[in-house]
Amino acid sequence: MSGPAGGARAPLFTFEQVYRAVGQVPPGFVVTYGQVAAALGDARGARTVGWALRALPEGRDVPWHRVINARGRITTRGRGSDEIARQRHLLKEEGVAFGPDGRVDLAAFRWPGPFYL
DNA sequence: CGTATGACGAGCC
DNA sequence: AGGCTCGCCATAC
C-alpha cells in the first residue's frame, strides 16, 4: 500500500492550503469553515480551518473576514469583542446582508466555489 | 513524544 | 429557542 502505515499519516491539508482556498472567495460572498475544509478534502477539518485563520500572519492577502460558521454566524476568538463588529463591518461594505440576529443568509451569500487547489 | 488547545459542526436536552 | 457536550484535526509546548 502506498499510504502511511499505522497511525502515522500526513496532514490532509495544511494552513497554506487554507489560505489558498480562502483567497479565492470573491467580495460579496462568504464561505463556512466546514466548507473550506471539505473543499480541501476533509469535511471534518473545520476546526483546523479556524486554527489556520487564527494563525494568519498580517500582510497575507487573505480575506479572512469572509469565513463564517455553518450557521451564518461570525465566530471569531473575541466573542463580545470588537473583533466581531469589525468583521461584520467589512462584510457589509462588500454587500453581505445580516439578519436581525446578526446572521448571514448562507443560501444567498455563500460562495459555492469552485476552489482551485 | 504525549498533552492541551481552538475563529467548528452536528446532535441532544 | 438557547445552551452544553462530544468528535475531529493540525499545531504549540
XYZ file of C-alpha atoms (C1' of nucleotides) in Angstrom:
143
model
C 0.000 0.000 0.000
C 1.309 3.392 -0.787
C -0.300 5.055 2.210
C 1.458 5.587 5.526
C 1.419 2.619 7.861
C -0.071 2.507 11.317
C -1.265 5.756 12.862
C 1.387 7.870 11.180
C -0.110 9.852 8.339
C 0.481 13.128 6.600
C -1.916 16.039 7.204
C -4.897 16.012 4.906
C -4.342 19.691 4.354
C -2.176 22.451 5.721
C -2.632 26.074 6.733
C -1.130 27.109 3.434
C -3.908 25.352 1.547
C -6.488 27.063 3.709
C -5.072 30.465 2.813
C -5.063 29.482 -0.835
C -8.730 28.461 -0.822
C -9.990 31.416 1.215
C -8.114 33.730 -1.112
C -10.404 32.623 -3.915
C -13.581 33.832 -2.253
C -14.742 36.958 -4.106
C -16.031 40.098 -2.361
C -19.722 39.988 -1.501
C -19.646 36.295 -0.678
C -18.850 34.164 2.317
C -17.861 30.576 2.999
C -18.053 28.394 6.068
C -15.166 26.783 7.911
C -16.518 23.351 7.138
C -16.951 24.251 3.502
C -13.323 25.234 3.151
C -12.264 22.050 4.886
C -14.466 19.986 2.589
C -13.059 21.742 -0.460
C -9.604 20.742 0.731
C -10.678 17.147 1.071
C -11.606 16.844 4.721
C -15.122 17.769 5.809
C -14.136 17.162 9.426
C -11.335 19.648 9.423
C -13.433 22.714 10.115
C -11.598 23.415 13.353
C -8.299 23.303 11.571
C -9.515 25.993 9.180
C -10.348 28.217 12.123
C -6.972 27.444 13.626
C -5.278 28.429 10.382
C -7.079 31.755 10.197
C -6.246 32.477 13.796
C -2.601 31.960 12.948
C -2.935 34.044 9.802
C 0.002 36.452 9.660
C -0.851 40.034 8.829
C 0.380 41.051 5.453
C -1.009 37.883 3.951
C -3.523 38.842 1.308
C -6.269 36.587 2.609
C -9.908 37.718 3.048
C -10.288 36.009 6.439
C -13.431 38.033 7.162
C -15.333 36.105 4.505
C -15.166 32.951 6.556
C -18.025 32.347 8.998
C -19.528 29.298 10.670
C -22.160 26.916 9.335
C -24.980 28.878 10.974
C -24.092 32.075 9.181
C -22.688 33.489 12.390
C -19.410 35.229 12.992
C -17.276 33.260 15.392
C -14.002 34.996 15.983
C -11.821 34.438 19.024
C -13.019 37.591 20.743
C -16.632 36.810 21.471
C -18.250 40.009 22.644
C -15.221 41.878 21.451
C -14.985 44.484 18.710
C -13.442 41.843 16.526
C -16.899 40.636 15.564
C -18.183 44.114 14.797
C -15.128 44.729 12.660
C -15.661 41.609 10.592
C -19.339 42.363 10.170
C -18.485 45.859 9.023
C -16.078 44.560 6.389
C -18.717 42.207 5.032
C -21.397 44.867 4.973
C -19.156 47.075 2.897
C -18.939 44.261 0.389
C -22.691 43.931 0.226
C -23.241 40.994 2.534
C -26.531 41.467 4.397
C -27.081 40.493 8.012
C -30.312 39.304 9.545
C -31.940 40.638 12.719
C -29.771 38.499 14.969
C -26.602 39.127 13.026
C -26.810 36.071 10.846
C -25.896 35.871 7.172
C -28.232 34.103 4.781
C -25.894 31.402 3.544
C -28.342 30.386 0.831
C -27.856 33.825 -0.700
C -24.276 34.793 0.086
C -22.406 31.525 0.294
C -19.748 31.180 -2.365
C -20.322 27.743 -3.913
C -16.874 27.568 -5.397
C -15.132 26.257 -7.304
C -11.900 26.221 -5.404
C -8.818 25.591 -7.444
C -6.222 23.795 -5.398
C 6.813 12.045 22.208
C 2.310 12.937 24.887
C -0.912 16.522 26.316
C -3.619 20.599 25.556
C -5.716 23.983 22.605
C -9.233 26.162 19.428
C -12.141 31.930 14.655
C -16.046 24.288 14.024
C -20.080 21.107 13.402
C -23.759 18.231 14.484
C -26.555 16.328 17.946
C -29.094 16.431 22.329
C -31.766 18.363 26.235
C -35.003 28.972 21.261
C -30.711 28.626 23.544
C -27.034 26.277 25.729
C -23.950 22.186 26.517
C -21.178 18.016 25.095
C -18.587 15.159 22.098
C -15.891 14.268 17.938
C -12.218 15.686 14.566
C -7.877 17.564 13.099
C -3.440 20.315 12.663
C -0.218 22.970 15.823
C 2.155 24.535 20.221
C 4.874 23.339 24.143
